Amino acid sequence: MDPLSKINHQKEQLLQVVKLIRELQPNCLINSRLGLPTDAENVDFETLGDNQFGSNYIAHPWETPGTIAHSWGYNGQENEWKSTNQIFQSLISNVSLNGGFT
C-alpha cells in the first residue's frame, strides 16, 4: 500500500468524525489533538503539548494544557507545586500571545 494513500484514508476518517460531531453537537469545540490542521472549518483551536507555552503570537485560538504540579492525576507523593505567581504568569504570557491556559 502506498504510504500516502494510508494518510489520505486516515484524513478522510477524521473528516467524517468532524462531520458527525458537527451534525450531532454543532456547538462542540474540536481541538487540534484530533490530528487535523487548525482551521475554522474542522478544528476550532490548537492545543499545544502538555505544559508547552507559546513563544510567539498565533493568529488562531490556541491553548496550553498545564498542571499545577508535575503530574496529571492525584499523586500523594507530590510536594512540588507551582506557585500562584507561576500559574498567573503562564496565563498572562499565553493570553498576551492570543492563547489560553487550561
PDB file of N, CA and C in Angstrom:
ATOM      1  N   MET A   1       0.846  -1.183   0.000  1.00  0.00           N
ATOM      2  CA  MET A   1       0.000   0.000   0.000  1.00  0.00           C
ATOM      3  C   MET A   1       0.888   1.243   0.000  1.00  0.00           C
ATOM      4  N   ASP A   2       0.530   2.196  -0.812  1.00  0.00           N
ATOM      5  CA  ASP A   2       1.234   3.468  -0.880  1.00  0.00           C
ATOM      6  C   ASP A   2       1.044   4.224   0.433  1.00  0.00           C
ATOM      7  N   PRO A   3       2.150   4.684   1.079  1.00  0.00           N
ATOM      8  CA  PRO A   3       2.015   5.395   2.364  1.00  0.00           C
ATOM      9  C   PRO A   3       1.100   6.614   2.298  1.00  0.00           C
ATOM     10  N   LEU A   4       1.094   7.305   1.153  1.00  0.00           N
ATOM     11  CA  LEU A   4       0.229   8.488   1.036  1.00  0.00           C
ATOM     12  C   LEU A   4      -1.247   8.111   1.037  1.00  0.00           C
ATOM     13  N   SER A   5      -1.578   6.955   0.465  1.00  0.00           N
ATOM     14  CA  SER A   5      -2.988   6.555   0.466  1.00  0.00           C
ATOM     15  C   SER A   5      -3.458   6.261   1.887  1.00  0.00           C
ATOM     16  N   LYS A   6      -2.567   5.734   2.730  1.00  0.00           N
ATOM     17  CA  LYS A   6      -2.915   5.487   4.131  1.00  0.00           C
ATOM     18  C   LYS A   6      -3.186   6.808   4.841  1.00  0.00           C
ATOM     19  N   ILE A   7      -2.329   7.812   4.609  1.00  0.00           N
ATOM     20  CA  ILE A   7      -2.524   9.135   5.221  1.00  0.00           C
ATOM     21  C   ILE A   7      -3.832   9.748   4.742  1.00  0.00           C
ATOM     22  N   ASN A   8      -4.105   9.660   3.442  1.00  0.00           N
ATOM     23  CA  ASN A   8      -5.348  10.214   2.900  1.00  0.00           C
ATOM     24  C   ASN A   8      -6.564   9.499   3.474  1.00  0.00           C
ATOM     25  N   HIS A   9      -6.459   8.171   3.643  1.00  0.00           N
ATOM     26  CA  HIS A   9      -7.555   7.388   4.217  1.00  0.00           C
ATOM     27  C   HIS A   9      -7.810   7.822   5.660  1.00  0.00           C
ATOM     28  N   GLN A  10      -6.741   8.006   6.438  1.00  0.00           N
ATOM     29  CA  GLN A  10      -6.896   8.453   7.817  1.00  0.00           C
ATOM     30  C   GLN A  10      -7.519   9.844   7.866  1.00  0.00           C
ATOM     31  N   LYS A  11      -7.101  10.723   6.962  1.00  0.00           N
ATOM     32  CA  LYS A  11      -7.658  12.074   6.931  1.00  0.00           C
ATOM     33  C   LYS A  11      -9.147  12.027   6.599  1.00  0.00           C
ATOM     34  N   GLU A  12      -9.524  11.175   5.663  1.00  0.00           N
ATOM     35  CA  GLU A  12     -10.938  11.035   5.326  1.00  0.00           C
ATOM     36  C   GLU A  12     -11.742  10.581   6.546  1.00  0.00           C
ATOM     37  N   GLN A  13     -11.208   9.640   7.308  1.00  0.00           N
ATOM     38  CA  GLN A  13     -11.895   9.172   8.507  1.00  0.00           C
ATOM     39  C   GLN A  13     -12.025  10.294   9.540  1.00  0.00           C
ATOM     40  N   LEU A  14     -10.960  11.089   9.714  1.00  0.00           N
ATOM     41  CA  LEU A  14     -11.017  12.207  10.659  1.00  0.00           C
ATOM     42  C   LEU A  14     -12.056  13.234  10.220  1.00  0.00           C
ATOM     43  N   LEU A  15     -12.115  13.497   8.931  1.00  0.00           N
ATOM     44  CA  LEU A  15     -13.106  14.450   8.423  1.00  0.00           C
ATOM     45  C   LEU A  15     -14.526  13.922   8.631  1.00  0.00           C
ATOM     46  N   GLN A  16     -14.712  12.602   8.542  1.00  0.00           N
ATOM     47  CA  GLN A  16     -16.018  12.012   8.830  1.00  0.00           C
ATOM     48  C   GLN A  16     -16.378  12.201  10.303  1.00  0.00           C
ATOM     49  N   VAL A  17     -15.394  12.063  11.183  1.00  0.00           N
ATOM     50  CA  VAL A  17     -15.627  12.278  12.615  1.00  0.00           C
ATOM     51  C   VAL A  17     -16.054  13.726  12.849  1.00  0.00           C
ATOM     52  N   VAL A  18     -15.339  14.669  12.226  1.00  0.00           N
ATOM     53  CA  VAL A  18     -15.679  16.089  12.365  1.00  0.00           C
ATOM     54  C   VAL A  18     -17.104  16.330  11.883  1.00  0.00           C
ATOM     55  N   LYS A  19     -17.453  15.769  10.737  1.00  0.00           N
ATOM     56  CA  LYS A  19     -18.798  15.950  10.181  1.00  0.00           C
ATOM     57  C   LYS A  19     -19.851  15.424  11.158  1.00  0.00           C
ATOM     58  N   LEU A  20     -19.602  14.255  11.731  1.00  0.00           N
ATOM     59  CA  LEU A  20     -20.552  13.664  12.685  1.00  0.00           C
ATOM     60  C   LEU A  20     -20.696  14.531  13.934  1.00  0.00           C
ATOM     61  N   ILE A  21     -19.568  15.012  14.455  1.00  0.00           N
ATOM     62  CA  ILE A  21     -19.612  15.889  15.631  1.00  0.00           C
ATOM     63  C   ILE A  21     -20.410  17.144  15.327  1.00  0.00           C
ATOM     64  N   ARG A  22     -20.144  17.751  14.172  1.00  0.00           N
ATOM     65  CA  ARG A  22     -20.845  18.992  13.794  1.00  0.00           C
ATOM     66  C   ARG A  22     -22.349  18.756  13.633  1.00  0.00           C
ATOM     67  N   GLU A  23     -22.723  17.557  13.140  1.00  0.00           N
ATOM     68  CA  GLU A  23     -24.144  17.250  12.972  1.00  0.00           C
ATOM     69  C   GLU A  23     -24.827  17.017  14.323  1.00  0.00           C
ATOM     70  N   LEU A  24     -24.173  16.235  15.194  1.00  0.00           N
ATOM     71  CA  LEU A  24     -24.798  15.853  16.463  1.00  0.00           C
ATOM     72  C   LEU A  24     -24.682  16.920  17.549  1.00  0.00           C
ATOM     73  N   GLN A  25     -23.559  17.625  17.570  1.00  0.00           N
ATOM     74  CA  GLN A  25     -23.308  18.656  18.589  1.00  0.00           C
ATOM     75  C   GLN A  25     -22.676  19.878  17.920  1.00  0.00           C
ATOM     76  N   PRO A  26     -23.457  20.683  17.211  1.00  0.00           N
ATOM     77  CA  PRO A  26     -22.889  21.792  16.440  1.00  0.00           C
ATOM     78  C   PRO A  26     -22.115  22.819  17.270  1.00  0.00           C
ATOM     79  N   ASN A  27     -22.366  22.898  18.568  1.00  0.00           N
ATOM     80  CA  ASN A  27     -21.644  23.850  19.410  1.00  0.00           C
ATOM     81  C   ASN A  27     -20.413  23.249  20.081  1.00  0.00           C
ATOM     82  N   CYS A  28     -20.131  21.991  19.801  1.00  0.00           N
ATOM     83  CA  CYS A  28     -18.976  21.311  20.385  1.00  0.00           C
ATOM     84  C   CYS A  28     -17.685  21.871  19.780  1.00  0.00           C
ATOM     85  N   LEU A  29     -16.706  22.142  20.635  1.00  0.00           N
ATOM     86  CA  LEU A  29     -15.408  22.616  20.166  1.00  0.00           C
ATOM     87  C   LEU A  29     -14.493  21.422  19.906  1.00  0.00           C
ATOM     88  N   ILE A  30     -13.760  21.484  18.806  1.00  0.00           N
ATOM     89  CA  ILE A  30     -12.834  20.421  18.432  1.00  0.00           C
ATOM     90  C   ILE A  30     -11.430  20.996  18.469  1.00  0.00           C
ATOM     91  N   ASN A  31     -10.527  20.313  19.200  1.00  0.00           N
ATOM     92  CA  ASN A  31      -9.149  20.816  19.260  1.00  0.00           C
ATOM     93  C   ASN A  31      -8.250  20.063  18.294  1.00  0.00           C
ATOM     94  N   SER A  32      -7.034  20.537  18.159  1.00  0.00           N
ATOM     95  CA  SER A  32      -6.098  20.011  17.166  1.00  0.00           C
ATOM     96  C   SER A  32      -5.569  18.623  17.492  1.00  0.00           C
ATOM     97  N   ARG A  33      -5.806  18.137  18.695  1.00  0.00           N
ATOM     98  CA  ARG A  33      -5.320  16.800  19.032  1.00  0.00           C
ATOM     99  C   ARG A  33      -6.053  15.716  18.254  1.00  0.00           C
ATOM    100  N   LEU A  34      -7.093  16.095  17.539  1.00  0.00           N
ATOM    101  CA  LEU A  34      -7.756  15.158  16.646  1.00  0.00           C
ATOM    102  C   LEU A  34      -6.800  14.726  15.534  1.00  0.00           C
ATOM    103  N   GLY A  35      -5.892  15.614  15.149  1.00  0.00           N
ATOM    104  CA  GLY A  35      -4.899  15.261  14.139  1.00  0.00           C
ATOM    105  C   GLY A  35      -5.031  16.023  12.840  1.00  0.00           C
ATOM    106  N   LEU A  36      -5.951  16.951  12.769  1.00  0.00           N
ATOM    107  CA  LEU A  36      -6.120  17.765  11.565  1.00  0.00           C
ATOM    108  C   LEU A  36      -5.496  19.140  11.781  1.00  0.00           C
ATOM    109  N   PRO A  37      -5.108  19.827  10.705  1.00  0.00           N
ATOM    110  CA  PRO A  37      -4.579  21.186  10.855  1.00  0.00           C
ATOM    111  C   PRO A  37      -5.635  22.119  11.440  1.00  0.00           C
ATOM    112  N   THR A  38      -5.189  23.121  12.161  1.00  0.00           N
ATOM    113  CA  THR A  38      -6.109  24.087  12.751  1.00  0.00           C
ATOM    114  C   THR A  38      -6.666  24.990  11.660  1.00  0.00           C
ATOM    115  N   ASP A  39      -7.967  24.947  11.487  1.00  0.00           N
ATOM    116  CA  ASP A  39      -8.662  25.842  10.569  1.00  0.00           C
ATOM    117  C   ASP A  39     -10.082  26.019  11.099  1.00  0.00           C
ATOM    118  N   ALA A  40     -10.747  27.024  10.631  1.00  0.00           N
ATOM    119  CA  ALA A  40     -12.072  27.345  11.165  1.00  0.00           C
ATOM    120  C   ALA A  40     -13.107  26.278  10.834  1.00  0.00           C
ATOM    121  N   GLU A  41     -12.877  25.503   9.775  1.00  0.00           N
ATOM    122  CA  GLU A  41     -13.870  24.520   9.340  1.00  0.00           C
ATOM    123  C   GLU A  41     -13.823  23.239  10.166  1.00  0.00           C
ATOM    124  N   ASN A  42     -12.616  22.715  10.415  1.00  0.00           N
ATOM    125  CA  ASN A  42     -12.501  21.405  11.039  1.00  0.00           C
ATOM    126  C   ASN A  42     -12.016  21.427  12.485  1.00  0.00           C
ATOM    127  N   VAL A  43     -11.163  22.354  12.814  1.00  0.00           N
ATOM    128  CA  VAL A  43     -10.583  22.418  14.150  1.00  0.00           C
ATOM    129  C   VAL A  43     -10.777  23.833  14.687  1.00  0.00           C
ATOM    130  N   ASP A  44     -11.373  23.933  15.858  1.00  0.00           N
ATOM    131  CA  ASP A  44     -11.697  25.245  16.411  1.00  0.00           C
ATOM    132  C   ASP A  44     -10.519  25.924  17.093  1.00  0.00           C
ATOM    133  N   PHE A  45      -9.640  25.127  17.718  1.00  0.00           N
ATOM    134  CA  PHE A  45      -8.486  25.720  18.383  1.00  0.00           C
ATOM    135  C   PHE A  45      -7.362  24.701  18.463  1.00  0.00           C
ATOM    136  N   GLU A  46      -6.156  25.225  18.540  1.00  0.00           N
ATOM    137  CA  GLU A  46      -4.968  24.379  18.623  1.00  0.00           C
ATOM    138  C   GLU A  46      -4.617  24.136  20.084  1.00  0.00           C
ATOM    139  N   THR A  47      -4.247  22.926  20.396  1.00  0.00           N
ATOM    140  CA  THR A  47      -3.780  22.588  21.731  1.00  0.00           C
ATOM    141  C   THR A  47      -2.312  22.231  21.640  1.00  0.00           C
ATOM    142  N   LEU A  48      -1.474  22.993  22.324  1.00  0.00           N
ATOM    143  CA  LEU A  48      -0.047  22.699  22.341  1.00  0.00           C
ATOM    144  C   LEU A  48       0.195  21.470  23.217  1.00  0.00           C
ATOM    145  N   GLY A  49       1.428  21.036  23.290  1.00  0.00           N
ATOM    146  CA  GLY A  49       1.769  19.906  24.143  1.00  0.00           C
ATOM    147  C   GLY A  49       1.575  20.241  25.611  1.00  0.00           C
ATOM    148  N   ASP A  50       1.503  19.222  26.432  1.00  0.00           N
ATOM    149  CA  ASP A  50       1.315  19.406  27.865  1.00  0.00           C
ATOM    150  C   ASP A  50       2.409  20.300  28.448  1.00  0.00           C
ATOM    151  N   ASN A  51       1.988  21.344  29.145  1.00  0.00           N
ATOM    152  CA  ASN A  51       2.901  22.317  29.772  1.00  0.00           C
ATOM    153  C   ASN A  51       3.835  22.990  28.768  1.00  0.00           C
ATOM    154  N   GLN A  52       3.441  23.035  27.492  1.00  0.00           N
ATOM    155  CA  GLN A  52       4.215  23.737  26.462  1.00  0.00           C
ATOM    156  C   GLN A  52       3.592  25.118  26.281  1.00  0.00           C
ATOM    157  N   PHE A  53       4.381  26.153  26.472  1.00  0.00           N
ATOM    158  CA  PHE A  53       3.866  27.512  26.412  1.00  0.00           C
ATOM    159  C   PHE A  53       4.240  28.179  25.098  1.00  0.00           C
ATOM    160  N   GLY A  54       3.417  29.133  24.700  1.00  0.00           N
ATOM    161  CA  GLY A  54       3.655  29.856  23.460  1.00  0.00           C
ATOM    162  C   GLY A  54       4.890  30.723  23.539  1.00  0.00           C
ATOM    163  N   SER A  55       5.498  30.931  22.386  1.00  0.00           N
ATOM    164  CA  SER A  55       6.671  31.800  22.328  1.00  0.00           C
ATOM    165  C   SER A  55       6.468  32.941  21.349  1.00  0.00           C
ATOM    166  N   ASN A  56       5.416  32.855  20.531  1.00  0.00           N
ATOM    167  CA  ASN A  56       5.113  33.939  19.606  1.00  0.00           C
ATOM    168  C   ASN A  56       3.601  33.978  19.363  1.00  0.00           C
ATOM    169  N   TYR A  57       3.146  35.099  18.828  1.00  0.00           N
ATOM    170  CA  TYR A  57       1.726  35.310  18.576  1.00  0.00           C
ATOM    171  C   TYR A  57       1.240  34.314  17.523  1.00  0.00           C
ATOM    172  N   ILE A  58       0.106  33.682  17.788  1.00  0.00           N
ATOM    173  CA  ILE A  58      -0.529  32.767  16.835  1.00  0.00           C
ATOM    174  C   ILE A  58      -1.909  33.338  16.534  1.00  0.00           C
ATOM    175  N   ALA A  59      -2.225  33.504  15.246  1.00  0.00           N
ATOM    176  CA  ALA A  59      -3.452  34.196  14.850  1.00  0.00           C
ATOM    177  C   ALA A  59      -4.722  33.430  15.214  1.00  0.00           C
ATOM    178  N   HIS A  60      -4.685  32.109  15.237  1.00  0.00           N
ATOM    179  CA  HIS A  60      -5.890  31.352  15.565  1.00  0.00           C
ATOM    180  C   HIS A  60      -5.911  31.025  17.061  1.00  0.00           C
ATOM    181  N   PRO A  61      -7.086  30.689  17.584  1.00  0.00           N
ATOM    182  CA  PRO A  61      -7.178  30.347  19.010  1.00  0.00           C
ATOM    183  C   PRO A  61      -6.334  29.117  19.360  1.00  0.00           C
ATOM    184  N   TRP A  62      -5.694  29.166  20.524  1.00  0.00           N
ATOM    185  CA  TRP A  62      -4.857  28.048  20.976  1.00  0.00           C
ATOM    186  C   TRP A  62      -4.809  28.037  22.491  1.00  0.00           C
ATOM    187  N   GLU A  63      -4.310  26.930  23.053  1.00  0.00           N
ATOM    188  CA  GLU A  63      -4.221  26.801  24.495  1.00  0.00           C
ATOM    189  C   GLU A  63      -3.040  25.923  24.891  1.00  0.00           C
ATOM    190  N   THR A  64      -2.653  26.066  26.140  1.00  0.00           N
ATOM    191  CA  THR A  64      -1.684  25.181  26.773  1.00  0.00           C
ATOM    192  C   THR A  64      -2.408  24.397  27.856  1.00  0.00           C
ATOM    193  N   PRO A  65      -2.407  23.071  27.776  1.00  0.00           N
ATOM    194  CA  PRO A  65      -2.908  22.302  28.909  1.00  0.00           C
ATOM    195  C   PRO A  65      -1.786  22.198  29.940  1.00  0.00           C
ATOM    196  N   GLY A  66      -2.012  22.726  31.115  1.00  0.00           N
ATOM    197  CA  GLY A  66      -0.955  22.771  32.118  1.00  0.00           C
ATOM    198  C   GLY A  66      -1.372  22.178  33.443  1.00  0.00           C
ATOM    199  N   THR A  67      -0.400  21.783  34.197  1.00  0.00           N
ATOM    200  CA  THR A  67      -0.644  21.226  35.519  1.00  0.00           C
ATOM    201  C   THR A  67      -0.263  22.238  36.590  1.00  0.00           C
ATOM    202  N   ILE A  68      -0.730  22.015  37.811  1.00  0.00           N
ATOM    203  CA  ILE A  68      -0.313  22.867  38.925  1.00  0.00           C
ATOM    204  C   ILE A  68       0.822  22.215  39.703  1.00  0.00           C
ATOM    205  N   ALA A  69       1.139  20.981  39.315  1.00  0.00           N
ATOM    206  CA  ALA A  69       2.282  20.274  39.889  1.00  0.00           C
ATOM    207  C   ALA A  69       3.035  19.656  38.711  1.00  0.00           C
ATOM    208  N   HIS A  70       3.456  18.412  38.842  1.00  0.00           N
ATOM    209  CA  HIS A  70       4.180  17.777  37.743  1.00  0.00           C
ATOM    210  C   HIS A  70       3.445  16.560  37.196  1.00  0.00           C
ATOM    211  N   SER A  71       2.345  16.188  37.803  1.00  0.00           N
ATOM    212  CA  SER A  71       1.593  15.036  37.332  1.00  0.00           C
ATOM    213  C   SER A  71       0.175  15.463  36.972  1.00  0.00           C
ATOM    214  N   TRP A  72      -0.492  14.649  36.170  1.00  0.00           N
ATOM    215  CA  TRP A  72      -1.840  14.979  35.725  1.00  0.00           C
ATOM    216  C   TRP A  72      -2.912  14.428  36.649  1.00  0.00           C
ATOM    217  N   GLY A  73      -2.587  13.442  37.411  1.00  0.00           N
ATOM    218  CA  GLY A  73      -3.567  12.869  38.324  1.00  0.00           C
ATOM    219  C   GLY A  73      -3.112  13.046  39.753  1.00  0.00           C
ATOM    220  N   TYR A  74      -3.883  12.491  40.658  1.00  0.00           N
ATOM    221  CA  TYR A  74      -3.523  12.575  42.058  1.00  0.00           C
ATOM    222  C   TYR A  74      -2.241  11.788  42.305  1.00  0.00           C
ATOM    223  N   ASN A  75      -1.323  12.409  43.003  1.00  0.00           N
ATOM    224  CA  ASN A  75      -0.082  11.752  43.406  1.00  0.00           C
ATOM    225  C   ASN A  75       0.186  12.157  44.848  1.00  0.00           C
ATOM    226  N   GLY A  76      -0.029  11.235  45.756  1.00  0.00           N
ATOM    227  CA  GLY A  76       0.139  11.516  47.173  1.00  0.00           C
ATOM    228  C   GLY A  76       1.561  11.906  47.554  1.00  0.00           C
ATOM    229  N   GLN A  77       2.525  11.573  46.692  1.00  0.00           N
ATOM    230  CA  GLN A  77       3.924  11.902  46.955  1.00  0.00           C
ATOM    231  C   GLN A  77       4.320  13.264  46.391  1.00  0.00           C
ATOM    232  N   GLU A  78       3.412  13.897  45.662  1.00  0.00           N
ATOM    233  CA  GLU A  78       3.731  15.191  45.038  1.00  0.00           C
ATOM    234  C   GLU A  78       3.914  16.254  46.109  1.00  0.00           C
ATOM    235  N   ASN A  79       5.029  16.962  46.039  1.00  0.00           N
ATOM    236  CA  ASN A  79       5.251  18.031  47.012  1.00  0.00           C
ATOM    237  C   ASN A  79       5.866  19.279  46.378  1.00  0.00           C
ATOM    238  N   GLU A  80       5.947  19.287  45.053  1.00  0.00           N
ATOM    239  CA  GLU A  80       6.464  20.468  44.349  1.00  0.00           C
ATOM    240  C   GLU A  80       5.342  21.069  43.514  1.00  0.00           C
ATOM    241  N   TRP A  81       4.683  22.041  44.075  1.00  0.00           N
ATOM    242  CA  TRP A  81       3.566  22.702  43.414  1.00  0.00           C
ATOM    243  C   TRP A  81       4.038  24.002  42.769  1.00  0.00           C
ATOM    244  N   LYS A  82       3.415  24.358  41.660  1.00  0.00           N
ATOM    245  CA  LYS A  82       3.699  25.651  41.040  1.00  0.00           C
ATOM    246  C   LYS A  82       3.064  26.732  41.922  1.00  0.00           C
ATOM    247  N   SER A  83       3.752  27.833  42.031  1.00  0.00           N
ATOM    248  CA  SER A  83       3.220  28.921  42.850  1.00  0.00           C
ATOM    249  C   SER A  83       2.089  29.621  42.098  1.00  0.00           C
ATOM    250  N   THR A  84       1.282  30.338  42.856  1.00  0.00           N
ATOM    251  CA  THR A  84       0.220  31.135  42.240  1.00  0.00           C
ATOM    252  C   THR A  84       0.825  32.091  41.235  1.00  0.00           C
ATOM    253  N   ASN A  85       1.973  32.671  41.549  1.00  0.00           N
ATOM    254  CA  ASN A  85       2.639  33.595  40.641  1.00  0.00           C
ATOM    255  C   ASN A  85       3.049  32.897  39.344  1.00  0.00           C
ATOM    256  N   GLN A  86       3.590  31.687  39.426  1.00  0.00           N
ATOM    257  CA  GLN A  86       3.992  30.951  38.215  1.00  0.00           C
ATOM    258  C   GLN A  86       2.777  30.680  37.318  1.00  0.00           C
ATOM    259  N   ILE A  87       1.688  30.245  37.918  1.00  0.00           N
ATOM    260  CA  ILE A  87       0.480  29.950  37.145  1.00  0.00           C
ATOM    261  C   ILE A  87      -0.082  31.230  36.533  1.00  0.00           C
ATOM    262  N   PHE A  88      -0.117  32.291  37.310  1.00  0.00           N
ATOM    263  CA  PHE A  88      -0.623  33.572  36.829  1.00  0.00           C
ATOM    264  C   PHE A  88       0.246  34.100  35.687  1.00  0.00           C
ATOM    265  N   GLN A  89       1.557  34.018  35.814  1.00  0.00           N
ATOM    266  CA  GLN A  89       2.463  34.469  34.754  1.00  0.00           C
ATOM    267  C   GLN A  89       2.298  33.634  33.483  1.00  0.00           C
ATOM    268  N   SER A  90       2.078  32.325  33.627  1.00  0.00           N
ATOM    269  CA  SER A  90       1.846  31.459  32.469  1.00  0.00           C
ATOM    270  C   SER A  90       0.573  31.883  31.739  1.00  0.00           C
ATOM    271  N   LEU A  91      -0.473  32.163  32.509  1.00  0.00           N
ATOM    272  CA  LEU A  91      -1.724  32.620  31.923  1.00  0.00           C
ATOM    273  C   LEU A  91      -1.532  33.947  31.199  1.00  0.00           C
ATOM    274  N   ILE A  92      -0.907  34.911  31.841  1.00  0.00           N
ATOM    275  CA  ILE A  92      -0.686  36.223  31.232  1.00  0.00           C
ATOM    276  C   ILE A  92       0.141  36.096  29.958  1.00  0.00           C
ATOM    277  N   SER A  93       1.194  35.284  30.017  1.00  0.00           N
ATOM    278  CA  SER A  93       2.057  35.100  28.851  1.00  0.00           C
ATOM    279  C   SER A  93       1.266  34.528  27.668  1.00  0.00           C
ATOM    280  N   ASN A  94       0.489  33.488  27.919  1.00  0.00           N
ATOM    281  CA  ASN A  94      -0.279  32.893  26.825  1.00  0.00           C
ATOM    282  C   ASN A  94      -1.344  33.836  26.292  1.00  0.00           C
ATOM    283  N   VAL A  95      -2.066  34.498  27.182  1.00  0.00           N
ATOM    284  CA  VAL A  95      -3.126  35.408  26.738  1.00  0.00           C
ATOM    285  C   VAL A  95      -2.542  36.541  25.905  1.00  0.00           C
ATOM    286  N   SER A  96      -1.362  37.017  26.257  1.00  0.00           N
ATOM    287  CA  SER A  96      -0.737  38.100  25.501  1.00  0.00           C
ATOM    288  C   SER A  96      -0.350  37.647  24.097  1.00  0.00           C
ATOM    289  N   LEU A  97      -0.284  36.336  23.881  1.00  0.00           N
ATOM    290  CA  LEU A  97       0.046  35.786  22.562  1.00  0.00           C
ATOM    291  C   LEU A  97      -1.172  35.178  21.875  1.00  0.00           C
ATOM    292  N   ASN A  98      -2.383  35.531  22.359  1.00  0.00           N
ATOM    293  CA  ASN A  98      -3.661  35.079  21.801  1.00  0.00           C
ATOM    294  C   ASN A  98      -4.016  33.661  22.228  1.00  0.00           C
ATOM    295  N   GLY A  99      -3.426  33.166  23.299  1.00  0.00           N
ATOM    296  CA  GLY A  99      -3.685  31.806  23.730  1.00  0.00           C
ATOM    297  C   GLY A  99      -4.424  31.732  25.049  1.00  0.00           C
ATOM    298  N   GLY A 100      -4.627  30.534  25.501  1.00  0.00           N
ATOM    299  CA  GLY A 100      -5.270  30.283  26.776  1.00  0.00           C
ATOM    300  C   GLY A 100      -4.416  29.327  27.601  1.00  0.00           C
ATOM    301  N   PHE A 101      -4.820  29.137  28.837  1.00  0.00           N
ATOM    302  CA  PHE A 101      -4.102  28.232  29.748  1.00  0.00           C
ATOM    303  C   PHE A 101      -5.156  27.449  30.510  1.00  0.00           C
ATOM    304  N   THR A 102      -5.189  26.149  30.308  1.00  0.00           N
ATOM    305  CA  THR A 102      -6.211  25.328  30.959  1.00  0.00           C
ATOM    306  C   THR A 102      -5.604  24.342  31.921  1.00  0.00           C
TER     307      THR A 102
END
